[in-house]
CSV table of C-alpha atoms and ligand atoms in Angstrom, one decimal:
chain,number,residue,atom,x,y,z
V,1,UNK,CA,137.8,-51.9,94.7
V,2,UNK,CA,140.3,-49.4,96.0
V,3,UNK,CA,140.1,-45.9,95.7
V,4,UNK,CA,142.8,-43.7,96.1
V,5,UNK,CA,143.1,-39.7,95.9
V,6,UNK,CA,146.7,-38.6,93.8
V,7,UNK,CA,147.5,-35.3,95.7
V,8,UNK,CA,149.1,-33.0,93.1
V,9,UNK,CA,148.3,-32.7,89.3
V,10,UNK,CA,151.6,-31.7,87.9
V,11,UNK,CA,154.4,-33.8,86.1
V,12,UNK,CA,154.6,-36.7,88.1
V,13,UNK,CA,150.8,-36.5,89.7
V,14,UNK,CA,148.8,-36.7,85.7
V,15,UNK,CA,151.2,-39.3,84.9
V,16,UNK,CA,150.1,-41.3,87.1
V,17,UNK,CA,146.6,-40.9,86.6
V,18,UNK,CA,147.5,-41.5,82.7
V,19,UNK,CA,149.0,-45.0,84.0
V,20,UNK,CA,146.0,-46.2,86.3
V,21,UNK,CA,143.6,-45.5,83.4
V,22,UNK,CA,145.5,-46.7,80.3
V,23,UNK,CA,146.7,-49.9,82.2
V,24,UNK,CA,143.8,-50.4,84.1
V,25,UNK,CA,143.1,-54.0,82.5
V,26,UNK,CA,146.5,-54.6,83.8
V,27,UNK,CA,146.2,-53.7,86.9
V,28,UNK,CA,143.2,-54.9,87.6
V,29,UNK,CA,144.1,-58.3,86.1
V,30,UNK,CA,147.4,-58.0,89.0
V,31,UNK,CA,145.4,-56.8,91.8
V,32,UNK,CA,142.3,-58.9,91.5
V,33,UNK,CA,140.4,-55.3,91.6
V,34,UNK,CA,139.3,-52.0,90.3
V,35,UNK,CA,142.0,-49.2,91.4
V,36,UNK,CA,140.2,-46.2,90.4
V,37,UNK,CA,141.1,-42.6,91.5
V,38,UNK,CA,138.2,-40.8,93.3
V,39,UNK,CA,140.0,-37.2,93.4
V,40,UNK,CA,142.5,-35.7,92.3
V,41,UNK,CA,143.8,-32.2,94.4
V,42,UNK,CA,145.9,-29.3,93.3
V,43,UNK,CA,145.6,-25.7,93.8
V,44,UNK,CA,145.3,-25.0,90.5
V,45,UNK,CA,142.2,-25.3,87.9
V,46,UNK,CA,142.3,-27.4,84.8
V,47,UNK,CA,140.3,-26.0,82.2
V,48,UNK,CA,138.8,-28.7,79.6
V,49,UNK,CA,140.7,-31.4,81.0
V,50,UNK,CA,138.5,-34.8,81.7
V,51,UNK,CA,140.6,-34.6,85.5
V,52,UNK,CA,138.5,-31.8,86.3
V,53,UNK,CA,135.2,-33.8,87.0
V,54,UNK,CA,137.3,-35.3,90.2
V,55,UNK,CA,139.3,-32.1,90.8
V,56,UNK,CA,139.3,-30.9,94.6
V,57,UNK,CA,140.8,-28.0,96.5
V,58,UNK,CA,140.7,-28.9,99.7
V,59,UNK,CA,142.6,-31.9,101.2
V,60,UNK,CA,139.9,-32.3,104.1
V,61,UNK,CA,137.3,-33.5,101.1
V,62,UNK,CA,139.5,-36.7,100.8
V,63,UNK,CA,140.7,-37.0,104.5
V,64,UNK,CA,137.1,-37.3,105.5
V,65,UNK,CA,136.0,-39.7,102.6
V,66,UNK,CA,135.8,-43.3,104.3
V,67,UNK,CA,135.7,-44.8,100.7
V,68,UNK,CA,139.5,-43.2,99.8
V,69,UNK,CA,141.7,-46.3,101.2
V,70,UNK,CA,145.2,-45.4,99.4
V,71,UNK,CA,146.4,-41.6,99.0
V,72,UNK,CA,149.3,-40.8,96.5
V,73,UNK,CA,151.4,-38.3,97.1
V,74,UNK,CA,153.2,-36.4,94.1
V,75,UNK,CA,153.4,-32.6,95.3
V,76,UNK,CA,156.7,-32.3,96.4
V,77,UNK,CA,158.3,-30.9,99.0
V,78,UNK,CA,157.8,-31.4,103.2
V,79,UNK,CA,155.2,-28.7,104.1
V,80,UNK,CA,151.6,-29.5,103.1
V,81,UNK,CA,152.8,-33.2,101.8
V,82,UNK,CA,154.1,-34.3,105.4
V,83,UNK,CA,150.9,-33.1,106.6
V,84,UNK,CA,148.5,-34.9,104.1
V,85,UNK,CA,150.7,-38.2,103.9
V,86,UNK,CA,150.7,-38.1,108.1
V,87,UNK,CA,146.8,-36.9,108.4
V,88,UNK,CA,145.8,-39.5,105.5
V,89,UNK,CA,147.9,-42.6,107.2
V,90,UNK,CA,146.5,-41.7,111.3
V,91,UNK,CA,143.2,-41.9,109.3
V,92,UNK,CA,143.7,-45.4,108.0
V,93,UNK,CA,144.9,-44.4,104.6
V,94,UNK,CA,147.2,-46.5,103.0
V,95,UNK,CA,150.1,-43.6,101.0
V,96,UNK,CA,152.5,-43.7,98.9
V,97,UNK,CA,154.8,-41.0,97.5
V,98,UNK,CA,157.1,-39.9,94.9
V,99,UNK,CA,158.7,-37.6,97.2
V,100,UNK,CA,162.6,-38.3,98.4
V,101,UNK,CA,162.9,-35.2,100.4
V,102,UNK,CA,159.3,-36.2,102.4
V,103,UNK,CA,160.9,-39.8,102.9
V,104,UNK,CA,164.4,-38.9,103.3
V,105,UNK,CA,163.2,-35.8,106.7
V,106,UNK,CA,159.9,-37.4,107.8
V,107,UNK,CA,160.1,-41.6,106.4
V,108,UNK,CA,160.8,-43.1,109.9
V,109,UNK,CA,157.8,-41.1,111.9
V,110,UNK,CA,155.6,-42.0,108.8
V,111,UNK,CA,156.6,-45.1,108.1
V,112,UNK,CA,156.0,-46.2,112.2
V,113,UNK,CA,152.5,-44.9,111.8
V,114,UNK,CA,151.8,-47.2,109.3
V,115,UNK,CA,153.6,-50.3,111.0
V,116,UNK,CA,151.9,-49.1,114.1
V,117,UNK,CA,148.6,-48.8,112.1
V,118,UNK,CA,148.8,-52.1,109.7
V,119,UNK,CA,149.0,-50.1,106.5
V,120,UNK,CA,151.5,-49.4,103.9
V,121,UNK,CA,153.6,-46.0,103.1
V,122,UNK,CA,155.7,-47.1,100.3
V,123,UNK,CA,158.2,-44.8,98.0
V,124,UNK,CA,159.6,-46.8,95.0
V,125,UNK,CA,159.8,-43.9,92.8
V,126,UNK,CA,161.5,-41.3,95.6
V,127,UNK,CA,165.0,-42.6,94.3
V,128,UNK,CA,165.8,-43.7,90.7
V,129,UNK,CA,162.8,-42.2,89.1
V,130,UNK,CA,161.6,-45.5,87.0
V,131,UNK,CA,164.2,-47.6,88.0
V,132,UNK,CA,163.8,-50.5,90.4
V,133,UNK,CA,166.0,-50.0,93.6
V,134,UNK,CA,163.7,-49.7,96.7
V,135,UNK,CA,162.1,-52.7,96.2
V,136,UNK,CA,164.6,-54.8,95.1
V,137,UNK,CA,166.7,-53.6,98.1
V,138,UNK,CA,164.0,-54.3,100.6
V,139,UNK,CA,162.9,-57.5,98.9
V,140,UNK,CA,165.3,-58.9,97.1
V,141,UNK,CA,168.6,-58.6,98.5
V,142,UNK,CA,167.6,-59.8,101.9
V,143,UNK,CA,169.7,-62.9,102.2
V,144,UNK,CA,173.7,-61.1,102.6
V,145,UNK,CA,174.7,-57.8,103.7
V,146,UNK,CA,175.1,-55.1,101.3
V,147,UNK,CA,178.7,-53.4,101.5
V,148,UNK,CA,178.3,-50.3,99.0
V,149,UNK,CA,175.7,-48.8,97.0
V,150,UNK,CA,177.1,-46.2,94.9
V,151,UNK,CA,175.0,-43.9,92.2
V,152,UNK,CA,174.7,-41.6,90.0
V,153,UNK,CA,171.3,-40.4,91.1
V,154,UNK,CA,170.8,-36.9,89.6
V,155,UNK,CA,170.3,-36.8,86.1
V,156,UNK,CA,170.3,-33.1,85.5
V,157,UNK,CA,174.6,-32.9,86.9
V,158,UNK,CA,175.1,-35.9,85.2
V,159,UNK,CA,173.5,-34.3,81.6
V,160,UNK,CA,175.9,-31.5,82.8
V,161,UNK,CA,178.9,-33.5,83.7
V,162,UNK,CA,178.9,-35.2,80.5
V,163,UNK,CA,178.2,-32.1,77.6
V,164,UNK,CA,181.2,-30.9,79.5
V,165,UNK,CA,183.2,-34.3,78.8
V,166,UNK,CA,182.1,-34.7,75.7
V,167,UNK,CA,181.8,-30.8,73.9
V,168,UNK,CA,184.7,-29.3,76.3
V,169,UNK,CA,181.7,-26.6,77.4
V,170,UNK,CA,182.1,-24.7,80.9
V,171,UNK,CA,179.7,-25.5,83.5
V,172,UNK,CA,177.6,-22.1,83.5
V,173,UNK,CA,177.1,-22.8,79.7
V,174,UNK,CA,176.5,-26.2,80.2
V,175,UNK,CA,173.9,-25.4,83.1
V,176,UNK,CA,171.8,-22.9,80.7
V,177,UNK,CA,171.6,-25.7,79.0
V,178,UNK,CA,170.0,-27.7,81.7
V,179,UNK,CA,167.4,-25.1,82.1
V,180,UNK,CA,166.3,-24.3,78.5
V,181,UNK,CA,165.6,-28.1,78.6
V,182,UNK,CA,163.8,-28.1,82.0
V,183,UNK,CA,165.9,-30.6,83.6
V,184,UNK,CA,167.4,-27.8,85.9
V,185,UNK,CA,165.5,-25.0,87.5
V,186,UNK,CA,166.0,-21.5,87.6
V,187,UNK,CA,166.9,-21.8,91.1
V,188,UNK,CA,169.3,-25.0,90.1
V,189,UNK,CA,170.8,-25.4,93.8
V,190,UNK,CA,168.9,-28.7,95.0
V,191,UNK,CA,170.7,-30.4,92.0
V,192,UNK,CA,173.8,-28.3,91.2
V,193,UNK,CA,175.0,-28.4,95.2
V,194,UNK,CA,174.4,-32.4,95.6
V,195,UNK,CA,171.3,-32.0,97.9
V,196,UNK,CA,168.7,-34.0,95.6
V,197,UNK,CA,171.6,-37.1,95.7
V,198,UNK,CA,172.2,-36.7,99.5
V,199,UNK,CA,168.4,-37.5,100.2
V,200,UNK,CA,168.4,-40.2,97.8
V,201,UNK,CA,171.4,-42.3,98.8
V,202,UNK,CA,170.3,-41.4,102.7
V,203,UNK,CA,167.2,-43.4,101.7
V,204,UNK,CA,168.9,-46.0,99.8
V,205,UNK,CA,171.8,-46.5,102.7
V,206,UNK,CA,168.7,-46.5,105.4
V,207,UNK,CA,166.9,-49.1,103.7
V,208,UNK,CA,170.1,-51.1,102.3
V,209,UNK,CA,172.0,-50.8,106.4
V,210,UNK,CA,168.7,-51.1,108.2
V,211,UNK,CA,169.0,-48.0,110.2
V,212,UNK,CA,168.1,-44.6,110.0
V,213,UNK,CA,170.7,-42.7,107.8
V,214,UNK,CA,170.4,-38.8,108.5
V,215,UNK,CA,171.1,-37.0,105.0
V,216,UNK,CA,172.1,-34.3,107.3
V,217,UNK,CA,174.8,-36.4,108.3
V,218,UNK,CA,176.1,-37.2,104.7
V,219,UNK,CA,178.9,-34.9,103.7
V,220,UNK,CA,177.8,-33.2,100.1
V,221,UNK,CA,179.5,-31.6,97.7
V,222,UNK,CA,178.2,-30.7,94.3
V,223,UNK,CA,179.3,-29.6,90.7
V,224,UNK,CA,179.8,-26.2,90.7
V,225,UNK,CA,183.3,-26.2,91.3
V,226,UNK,CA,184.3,-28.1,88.3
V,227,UNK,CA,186.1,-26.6,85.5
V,228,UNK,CA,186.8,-27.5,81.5
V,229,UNK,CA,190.4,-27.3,83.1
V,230,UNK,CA,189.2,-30.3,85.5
V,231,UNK,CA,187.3,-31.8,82.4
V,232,UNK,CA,190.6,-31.5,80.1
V,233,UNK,CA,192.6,-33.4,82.7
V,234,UNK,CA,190.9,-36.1,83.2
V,235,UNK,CA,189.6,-36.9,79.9
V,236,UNK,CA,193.7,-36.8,79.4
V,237,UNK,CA,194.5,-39.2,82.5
V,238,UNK,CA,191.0,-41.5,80.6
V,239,UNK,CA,189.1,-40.8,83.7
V,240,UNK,CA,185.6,-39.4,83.9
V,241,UNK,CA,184.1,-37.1,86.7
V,242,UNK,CA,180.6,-38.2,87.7
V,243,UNK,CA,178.5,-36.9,90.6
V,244,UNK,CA,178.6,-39.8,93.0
V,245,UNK,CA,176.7,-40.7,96.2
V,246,UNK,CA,178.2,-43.1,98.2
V,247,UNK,CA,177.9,-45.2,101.1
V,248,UNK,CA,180.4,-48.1,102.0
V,249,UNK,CA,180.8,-50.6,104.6
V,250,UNK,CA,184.5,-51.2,105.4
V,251,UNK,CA,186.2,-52.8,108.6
V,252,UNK,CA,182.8,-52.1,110.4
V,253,UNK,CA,182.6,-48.3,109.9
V,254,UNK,CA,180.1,-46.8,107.4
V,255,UNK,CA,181.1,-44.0,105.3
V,256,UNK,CA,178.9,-41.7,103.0
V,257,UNK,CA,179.8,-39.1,100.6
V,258,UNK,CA,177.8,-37.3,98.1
V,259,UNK,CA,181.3,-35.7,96.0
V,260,UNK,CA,182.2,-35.5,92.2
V,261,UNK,CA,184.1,-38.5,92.1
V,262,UNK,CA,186.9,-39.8,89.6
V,263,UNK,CA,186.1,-43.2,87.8
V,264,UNK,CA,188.0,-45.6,86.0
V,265,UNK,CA,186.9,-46.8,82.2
V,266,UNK,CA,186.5,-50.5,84.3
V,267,UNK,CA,183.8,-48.9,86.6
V,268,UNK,CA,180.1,-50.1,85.8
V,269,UNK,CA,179.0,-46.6,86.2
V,270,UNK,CA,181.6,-44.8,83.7
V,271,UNK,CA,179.1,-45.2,80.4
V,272,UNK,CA,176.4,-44.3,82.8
V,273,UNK,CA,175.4,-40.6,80.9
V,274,UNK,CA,173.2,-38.0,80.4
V,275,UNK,CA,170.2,-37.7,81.8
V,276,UNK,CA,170.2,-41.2,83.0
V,277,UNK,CA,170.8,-42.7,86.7
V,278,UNK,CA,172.5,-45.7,87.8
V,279,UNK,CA,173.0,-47.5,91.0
V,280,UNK,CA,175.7,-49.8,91.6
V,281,UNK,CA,175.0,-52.0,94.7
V,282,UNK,CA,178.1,-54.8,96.1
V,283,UNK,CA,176.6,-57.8,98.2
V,284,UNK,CA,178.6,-60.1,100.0
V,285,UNK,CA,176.7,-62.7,98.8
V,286,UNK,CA,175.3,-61.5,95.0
V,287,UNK,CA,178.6,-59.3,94.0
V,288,UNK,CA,178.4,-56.5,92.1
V,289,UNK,CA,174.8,-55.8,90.9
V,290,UNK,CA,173.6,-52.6,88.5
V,291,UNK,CA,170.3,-50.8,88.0
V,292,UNK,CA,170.3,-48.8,85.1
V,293,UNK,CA,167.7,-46.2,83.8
V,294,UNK,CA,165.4,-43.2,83.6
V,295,UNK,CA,166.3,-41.3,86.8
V,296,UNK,CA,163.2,-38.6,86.2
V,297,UNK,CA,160.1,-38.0,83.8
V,298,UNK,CA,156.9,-38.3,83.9
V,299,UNK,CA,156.0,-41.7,82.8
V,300,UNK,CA,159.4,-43.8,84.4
V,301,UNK,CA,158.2,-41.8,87.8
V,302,UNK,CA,154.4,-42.1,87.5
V,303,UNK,CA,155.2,-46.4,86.9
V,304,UNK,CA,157.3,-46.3,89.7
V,305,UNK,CA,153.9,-44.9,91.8
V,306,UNK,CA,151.7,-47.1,90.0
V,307,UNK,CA,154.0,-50.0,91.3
V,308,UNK,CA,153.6,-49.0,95.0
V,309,UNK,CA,149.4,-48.2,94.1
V,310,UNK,CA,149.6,-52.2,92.7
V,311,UNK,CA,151.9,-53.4,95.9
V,312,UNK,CA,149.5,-51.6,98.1
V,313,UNK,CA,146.4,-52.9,96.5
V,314,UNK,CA,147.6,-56.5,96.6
V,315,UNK,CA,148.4,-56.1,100.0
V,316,UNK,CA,145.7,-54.1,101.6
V,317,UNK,CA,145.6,-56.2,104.9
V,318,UNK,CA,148.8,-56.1,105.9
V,319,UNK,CA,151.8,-54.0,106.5
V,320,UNK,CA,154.5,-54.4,103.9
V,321,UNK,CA,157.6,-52.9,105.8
V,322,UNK,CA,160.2,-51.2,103.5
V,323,UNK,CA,162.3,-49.4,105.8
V,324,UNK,CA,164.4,-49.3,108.9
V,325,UNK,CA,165.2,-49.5,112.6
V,326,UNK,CA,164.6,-45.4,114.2
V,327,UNK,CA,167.9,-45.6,115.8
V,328,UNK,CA,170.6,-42.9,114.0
V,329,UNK,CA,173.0,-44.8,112.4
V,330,UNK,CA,176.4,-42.8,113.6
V,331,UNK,CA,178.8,-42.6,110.2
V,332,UNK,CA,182.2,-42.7,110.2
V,333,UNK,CA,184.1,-39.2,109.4
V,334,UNK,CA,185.1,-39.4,106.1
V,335,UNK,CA,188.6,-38.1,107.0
V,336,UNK,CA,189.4,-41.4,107.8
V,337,UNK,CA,188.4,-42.9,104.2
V,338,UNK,CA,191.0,-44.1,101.9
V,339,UNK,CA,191.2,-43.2,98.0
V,340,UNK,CA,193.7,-41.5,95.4
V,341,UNK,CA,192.6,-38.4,94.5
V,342,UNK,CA,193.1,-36.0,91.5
V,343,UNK,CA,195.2,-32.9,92.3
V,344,UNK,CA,195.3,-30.1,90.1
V,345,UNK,CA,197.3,-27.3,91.0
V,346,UNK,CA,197.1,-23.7,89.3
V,347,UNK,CA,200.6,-23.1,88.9
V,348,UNK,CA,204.3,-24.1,89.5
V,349,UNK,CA,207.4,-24.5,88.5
V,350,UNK,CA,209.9,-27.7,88.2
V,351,UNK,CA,210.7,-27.4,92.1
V,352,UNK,CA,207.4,-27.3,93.3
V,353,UNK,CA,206.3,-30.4,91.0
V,354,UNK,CA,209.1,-32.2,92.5
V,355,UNK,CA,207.8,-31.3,95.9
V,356,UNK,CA,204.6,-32.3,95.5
V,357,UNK,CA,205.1,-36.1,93.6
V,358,UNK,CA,207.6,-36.6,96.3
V,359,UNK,CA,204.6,-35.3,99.5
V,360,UNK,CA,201.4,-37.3,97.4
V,361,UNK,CA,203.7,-40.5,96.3
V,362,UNK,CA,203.3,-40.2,93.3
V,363,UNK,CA,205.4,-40.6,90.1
V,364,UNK,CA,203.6,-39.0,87.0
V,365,UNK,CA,202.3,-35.8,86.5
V,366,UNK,CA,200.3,-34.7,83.6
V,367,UNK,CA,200.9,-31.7,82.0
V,368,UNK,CA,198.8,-30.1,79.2
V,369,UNK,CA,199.8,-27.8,76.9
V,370,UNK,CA,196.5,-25.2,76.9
V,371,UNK,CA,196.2,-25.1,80.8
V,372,UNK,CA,198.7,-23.7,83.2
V,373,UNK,CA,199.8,-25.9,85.9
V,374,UNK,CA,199.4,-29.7,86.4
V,375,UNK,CA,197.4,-32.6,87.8
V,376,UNK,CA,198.1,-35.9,89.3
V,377,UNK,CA,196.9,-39.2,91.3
V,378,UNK,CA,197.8,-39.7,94.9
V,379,UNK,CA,198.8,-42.7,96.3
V,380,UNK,CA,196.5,-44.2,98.2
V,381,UNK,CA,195.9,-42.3,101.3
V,382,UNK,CA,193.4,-41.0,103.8
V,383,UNK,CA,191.6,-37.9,103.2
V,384,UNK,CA,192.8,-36.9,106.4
V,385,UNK,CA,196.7,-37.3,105.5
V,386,UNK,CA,195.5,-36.0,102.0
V,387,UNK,CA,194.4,-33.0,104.2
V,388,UNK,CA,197.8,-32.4,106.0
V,389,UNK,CA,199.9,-33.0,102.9
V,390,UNK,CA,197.7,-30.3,101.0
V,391,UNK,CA,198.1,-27.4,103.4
V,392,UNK,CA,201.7,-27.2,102.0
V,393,UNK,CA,201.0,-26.3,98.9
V,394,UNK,CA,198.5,-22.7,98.6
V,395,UNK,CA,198.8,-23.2,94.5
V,396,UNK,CA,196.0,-26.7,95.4
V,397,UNK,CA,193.2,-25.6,93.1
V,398,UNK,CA,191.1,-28.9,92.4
V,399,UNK,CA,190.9,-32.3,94.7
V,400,UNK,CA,188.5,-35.0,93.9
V,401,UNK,CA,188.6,-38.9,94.9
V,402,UNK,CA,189.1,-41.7,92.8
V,403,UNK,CA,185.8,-43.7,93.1
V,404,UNK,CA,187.7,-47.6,93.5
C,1,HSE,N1,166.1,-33.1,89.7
C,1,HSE,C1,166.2,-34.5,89.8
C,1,HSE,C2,167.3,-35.0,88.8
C,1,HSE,C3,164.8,-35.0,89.4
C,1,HSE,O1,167.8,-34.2,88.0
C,1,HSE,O2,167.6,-36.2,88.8
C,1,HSE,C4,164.5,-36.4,89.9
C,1,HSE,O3,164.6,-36.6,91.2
């Protein structure tokens, strides 16, 4: 039997006690044992619910329970869970966790203690909520290099990106919105400002490139800047504006990115909307290869954990290694990247048009009739040539790469 201790009973934590006991059959057919959960801890109380017969308060109850072999991290945050997750594996704990910014600051220190210790510290649901990408990335795509993984890994900008598409709103309304629904929260910065997606495609990129990828390495670049003007433009040019993070391999230097992005209607990711996520991963061996689904909630997240409980369980005498060599993996400056981009400027008149197709190389300009100014594609360029070019022209109000 292996008993495990789920630290944290909110959204993510009951689910996954409401998994391990509604598929427990399942699982225990899978495992070839019980997986029971022996406490459950939270601050809080919970009144008349069955979870409060195994309820405890303080972390030390579990830590110093021989019988807990697995703990399962769902609180959040890199305070009191990098201390649990770190205390429970130097114990001999087997953990696992939910929890991208724990794995994207502190997953090479933990996941060394568990190499170091034979155990696991696994994180399938830290990126991609329900959808499979960590293990298939680890497991499955082992036999060729991967060149880019590119996602849209924030549902609540991408339910944002596309009411603006789609009903022409502005992004404050649109971002009321998000709250009333509880996708965003009052303080909506982690989502709004790209920080949620840097962590998750510095996970992705570390496990995909085999190295340590430092999201505070990864240039980011959020929402809040884009307009219904924006919007207008490049639903006219057929483009849509998604929230991409990005890393790419290309002539041996590694780029990432987390930026609203321009895509094509060819793009895999251009349906991708809503609340959902999607990751687009190129191989040089498998090509192009998508993973599509629920990026949050409480069930998609709580099976991602239950997967990692299973893949723990099955292999409880041995150290499963998901992740990556320590060594900082140095990326390249993004300056040096080549794109098109979108350029809107606020104003101008025939003569400054003319001035700026002929500086960007570029030979149509779209114009539309309720917004001042105009837009266009670049040629192809670097963002650092993009960058000289620009500082010409003061009337610049809007740049944002084509995704390719
Ligand atoms: N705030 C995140 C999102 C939740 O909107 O995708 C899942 O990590």
């Amino acid at each position: 039997m292996m008993k495990a201790a789920v630290l944290g009973y909110g959204t993510i934590g009951s689910g996954v006690v409401e998994i391990l006991e509604k598929k427990k059959d399942l699982i225990t057919a899978e495992t070839g044992q019980e997986v029971s959960v022996k406490y459950v801890l939270d601050l809080r109380d919970f009144p008349g619910d069955p979870v409060e017969r195994i309820l405890v308060h303080d972390f030390n109850i579990i830590l110093n329970d021989p019988e807990v072999g697995l703990v399962i991290e769902t609180m959040g945050g890199t305070g009191k869970a990098y201390e649990f997750v770190k205390a429970a594996l130097l114990a001999g704990k087997h953990a696992c966790t939910s929890n991208k910014a724990l794995v994207a600051k502190y997953g090479s220190e933990l996941l060394a203690i568990a190499r170091e210790k034979n155990l696991n510290f696994q994180f399938e649901a830290s990126v991609g909520g329900g959808i499979p990408i960590i293990r298939p990335l680890y497991s499955c795509l082992t036999a060729g290099n991967v060149t880019e993984i590119t996602g849209i890994l924030n549902g609540t900008t991408n339910f944002m990106l596309t009411k603006m598409d789609r009903e022409g709103r502005a992004y404050e309304d649109v971002l009321k919105e998000a709250q009333a629904l509880g996708y965003a929260e009052r303080d909506p910065s982690a989502d709004v400002e790209g920080h949620d997606a840097c962590r998750k495609i510095a996970i992705l990129a570390s496990i995909a490139l085999g190295q340590f990828v430092d999201y505070e390495d990864i240039e980011t670049r959020g929402i809040t800047d884009i307009t219904k003007a924006d919007m207008a433009y490049a639903k006219e040019m057929g483009l849509s504006i998604k929230l991409l993070a990005s890393c790419k391999v290309e002539d041996g230097k590694v780029y990432a990115s987390v930026s609203p992005k321009l895509l094509r209607e060819g793009h895999p990711l251009y349906t991708v909307s809503g609340v959902f996520n999607a990751v687009f991963v190129r191989g040089d061996m498998t090509g192009d290869l998508m993973f599509y689904g629920s990026g949050a909630g409480k069930l998609p997240t709580a099976s991602a954990v239950v997967a990692d409980v299973v893949e723990i369980t099955k292999n409880s005498d041995r150290c499963v290694y998901p992740g990556w060599r320590d060594e900082k993996l140095e990326l390249s400056a993004n300056t040096g990247a080549v794109n098109q981009y979108f350029v809107r400027f606020s104003a101008g008149d025939k003569e400054v048009e003319k001035q700026a197709l002929e500086a960007f190389g570029t030979e149509e300009i779209t114009v539309l009739r309720q917004e001042p100014g105009f837009a266009f594609l670049t040629a192809r360029m670097t963002r650092g040539e993009y960058e000289e070019k620009a500082a010409a022209f003061p009337q610049i109000c809007q740049m944002i790469p084509v995704q390719e």
